[in-house]
Amino acid sequence: MRSVWEMHWVYDGAPRLNNFLDGLRAVQGGPEAGHTTVSGPSYGSTAVGAASKAPGHRVWAEAAHDGPVPLGGKIARLGGYK
């Protein structure tokens, strides 16, 4: 069984996500013709973050102060809010 705790799935999936987004960009008419938003809640945010490291990608992130994801990260000692 695959485990989401294995980080190689994130890094293996990031180029696939970028290829998909490049295809969307091409269909939209190029990088200036449209904008695409990718949301990655929970573990998906790690995959989106890894994909966003590719040149030409912009990232905007926000954490809800009362959301369960930052709290879970803090409990698991993965970061979270202070």
XYZ file of N, CA and C in Angstrom:
246
model
N 0.839 -1.164 0.000
C 0.000 0.000 0.000
C 0.898 1.245 0.000
N 0.517 2.230 -0.767
C 1.258 3.480 -0.799
C 0.944 4.307 0.438
N 1.946 5.011 0.901
C 1.776 5.843 2.091
C 2.035 7.297 1.735
N 1.163 8.190 2.190
C 1.363 9.613 1.945
C 2.549 10.153 2.729
N 3.050 9.379 3.685
C 4.181 9.835 4.481
C 5.506 9.653 3.746
N 5.489 8.986 2.622
C 6.696 8.791 1.832
C 6.862 9.980 0.888
N 7.842 10.817 1.184
C 8.008 12.079 0.463
C 8.353 11.911 -1.007
N 8.853 10.748 -1.397
C 9.192 10.595 -2.809
C 7.958 10.704 -3.698
N 6.771 10.400 -3.165
C 5.546 10.558 -3.959
C 5.335 12.025 -4.301
N 5.661 12.899 -3.382
C 5.535 14.344 -3.633
C 6.470 14.765 -4.758
N 7.730 14.389 -4.628
C 8.728 14.845 -5.591
C 8.598 14.131 -6.928
N 8.066 12.909 -6.939
C 7.795 12.227 -8.200
C 6.587 12.838 -8.904
N 5.627 13.318 -8.120
C 4.407 13.883 -8.699
C 4.533 15.323 -9.149
N 5.482 16.062 -8.585
C 5.622 17.489 -8.919
C 5.851 17.723 -10.413
N 6.760 16.998 -11.083
C 6.933 17.219 -12.522
C 5.675 16.865 -13.322
N 4.926 15.885 -12.878
C 3.671 15.530 -13.564
C 2.654 16.660 -13.444
N 2.573 17.238 -12.264
C 1.678 18.377 -12.076
C 2.114 19.534 -12.965
N 3.407 19.798 -13.022
C 3.905 20.881 -13.877
C 3.616 20.623 -15.349
N 3.762 19.372 -15.805
C 3.440 19.050 -17.195
C 1.965 19.300 -17.485
N 1.116 18.928 -16.544
C -0.317 19.175 -16.696
C -0.598 20.672 -16.783
N 0.020 21.439 -15.887
C -0.182 22.892 -15.886
C 0.371 23.539 -17.150
N 1.498 23.029 -17.660
C 2.044 23.543 -18.924
C 1.067 23.296 -20.068
N 0.417 22.147 -20.065
C -0.602 21.855 -21.083
C -1.785 22.800 -20.982
N -2.232 23.072 -19.768
C -3.326 24.037 -19.583
C -2.923 25.417 -20.085
N -1.693 25.818 -19.767
C -1.196 27.126 -20.191
C -1.174 27.216 -21.716
N -0.761 26.152 -22.376
C -0.711 26.142 -23.839
C -2.115 26.263 -24.438
N -3.063 25.543 -23.857
C -4.439 25.594 -24.349
C -5.054 26.976 -24.133
N -4.671 27.639 -23.043
C -5.201 28.972 -22.744
C -4.608 30.040 -23.656
N -3.541 29.721 -24.356
C -2.944 30.693 -25.266
C -1.638 31.280 -24.771
N -1.014 30.678 -23.800
C 0.273 31.151 -23.296
C 0.178 31.695 -21.891
N 1.332 32.008 -21.301
C 1.357 32.420 -19.901
C 0.634 33.732 -19.606
N 0.513 34.607 -20.576
C -0.145 35.900 -20.333
C -1.638 35.863 -20.650
N -2.122 34.753 -21.226
C -3.512 34.681 -21.663
C -4.480 34.255 -20.565
N -3.984 33.681 -19.496
C -4.875 33.216 -18.446
C -4.118 32.922 -17.173
N -4.861 32.628 -16.150
C -4.276 32.294 -14.850
C -4.922 31.011 -14.348
N -4.138 30.177 -13.741
C -4.630 28.923 -13.183
C -4.307 28.899 -11.701
N -5.285 28.510 -10.923
C -5.096 28.381 -9.482
C -5.083 26.900 -9.121
N -4.100 26.503 -8.338
C -3.996 25.129 -7.867
C -4.100 25.162 -6.353
N -5.028 24.394 -5.842
C -5.210 24.308 -4.396
C -4.774 22.928 -3.937
N -3.973 22.890 -2.896
C -3.512 21.612 -2.381
C -3.707 21.539 -0.887
N -4.902 21.185 -0.433
C -5.108 21.112 1.010
C -4.354 19.944 1.630
N -3.920 20.137 2.839
C -3.229 19.125 3.621
C -1.986 18.631 2.892
N -1.866 17.327 2.680
C -0.670 16.757 2.050
C -0.476 17.302 0.634
N -1.570 17.620 -0.039
C -1.483 18.172 -1.391
C -0.725 19.478 -1.442
N -0.718 20.230 -0.350
C 0.027 21.493 -0.334
C 1.525 21.239 -0.485
N 1.991 20.097 -0.007
C 3.405 19.752 -0.150
C 3.726 19.466 -1.613
N 2.839 18.758 -2.299
C 3.037 18.477 -3.725
C 2.983 19.753 -4.549
N 2.024 20.622 -4.254
C 1.923 21.899 -4.967
C 3.164 22.742 -4.708
N 3.645 22.757 -3.469
C 4.852 23.506 -3.142
C 6.064 22.988 -3.890
N 6.196 21.672 -3.997
C 7.325 21.095 -4.730
C 7.232 21.443 -6.207
N 6.039 21.404 -6.770
C 5.850 21.741 -8.183
C 6.115 23.217 -8.440
N 5.831 24.047 -7.449
C 5.974 25.495 -7.638
C 7.428 25.954 -7.697
N 8.360 25.068 -7.387
C 9.764 25.440 -7.437
C 10.293 25.540 -8.870
N 9.522 25.085 -9.827
C 9.941 25.160 -11.228
C 9.971 26.617 -11.683
N 10.889 26.968 -12.574
C 10.975 28.350 -13.062
C 9.654 28.811 -13.685
N 9.311 30.048 -13.427
C 8.115 30.636 -14.014
C 6.844 30.442 -13.224
N 6.920 29.764 -12.099
C 5.736 29.548 -11.278
C 5.736 30.537 -10.126
N 4.550 31.048 -9.822
C 4.403 31.965 -8.691
C 3.552 31.285 -7.623
N 3.865 31.570 -6.392
C 3.165 30.928 -5.286
C 2.613 31.976 -4.348
N 1.398 31.761 -3.916
C 0.787 32.577 -2.872
C 0.185 31.588 -1.889
N 0.479 31.755 -0.634
C -0.017 30.825 0.378
C -0.566 31.583 1.572
N -1.540 30.992 2.190
C -2.141 31.591 3.377
C -2.572 30.472 4.314
N -2.354 30.656 5.572
C -2.796 29.692 6.582
C -3.886 30.328 7.427
N -4.943 29.581 7.609
C -6.006 30.044 8.500
C -5.531 29.893 9.934
N -5.664 30.947 10.723
C -5.148 30.894 12.093
C -5.842 29.837 12.943
N -7.060 29.472 12.584
C -7.777 28.477 13.369
C -7.962 27.169 12.610
N -7.214 26.986 11.511
C -7.358 25.791 10.695
C -6.678 24.578 11.302
N -7.174 23.379 10.976
C -6.602 22.155 11.540
C -5.239 21.789 10.953
N -4.921 22.241 9.744
C -3.654 21.850 9.120
C -2.455 22.443 9.853
N -2.411 23.763 10.120
C -1.269 24.275 10.886
C -1.159 23.657 12.275
N -2.293 23.423 12.913
C -2.274 22.820 14.242
C -1.719 21.403 14.172
N -2.145 20.638 13.173
C -1.638 19.275 13.015
C -0.138 19.261 12.767
N 0.351 20.212 11.977
C 1.782 20.312 11.738
C 2.554 20.626 12.998
N 1.968 21.479 13.824
C 2.623 21.826 15.089
C 2.669 20.613 16.017
N 1.572 19.885 16.093
C 1.514 18.704 16.954
C 2.514 17.651 16.481
N 2.648 17.497 15.169
C 3.581 16.508 14.606
C 5.008 17.038 14.531
N 5.218 18.240 15.055
C 6.527 18.877 15.052
C 7.069 19.099 13.637
N 6.148 19.451 12.729
C 6.507 19.740 11.337
C 6.484 21.236 11.054
N 6.266 22.040 12.037
C 6.163 23.483 11.847
C 4.875 23.955 12.468
N 4.000 24.494 11.628
C 2.753 25.032 12.136
C 2.958 26.450 12.643
N 1.935 27.036 13.176
C 2.016 28.402 13.663
C 2.557 28.445 15.075
N 3.026 29.616 15.469
C 3.585 29.773 16.829
C 2.628 30.550 17.702
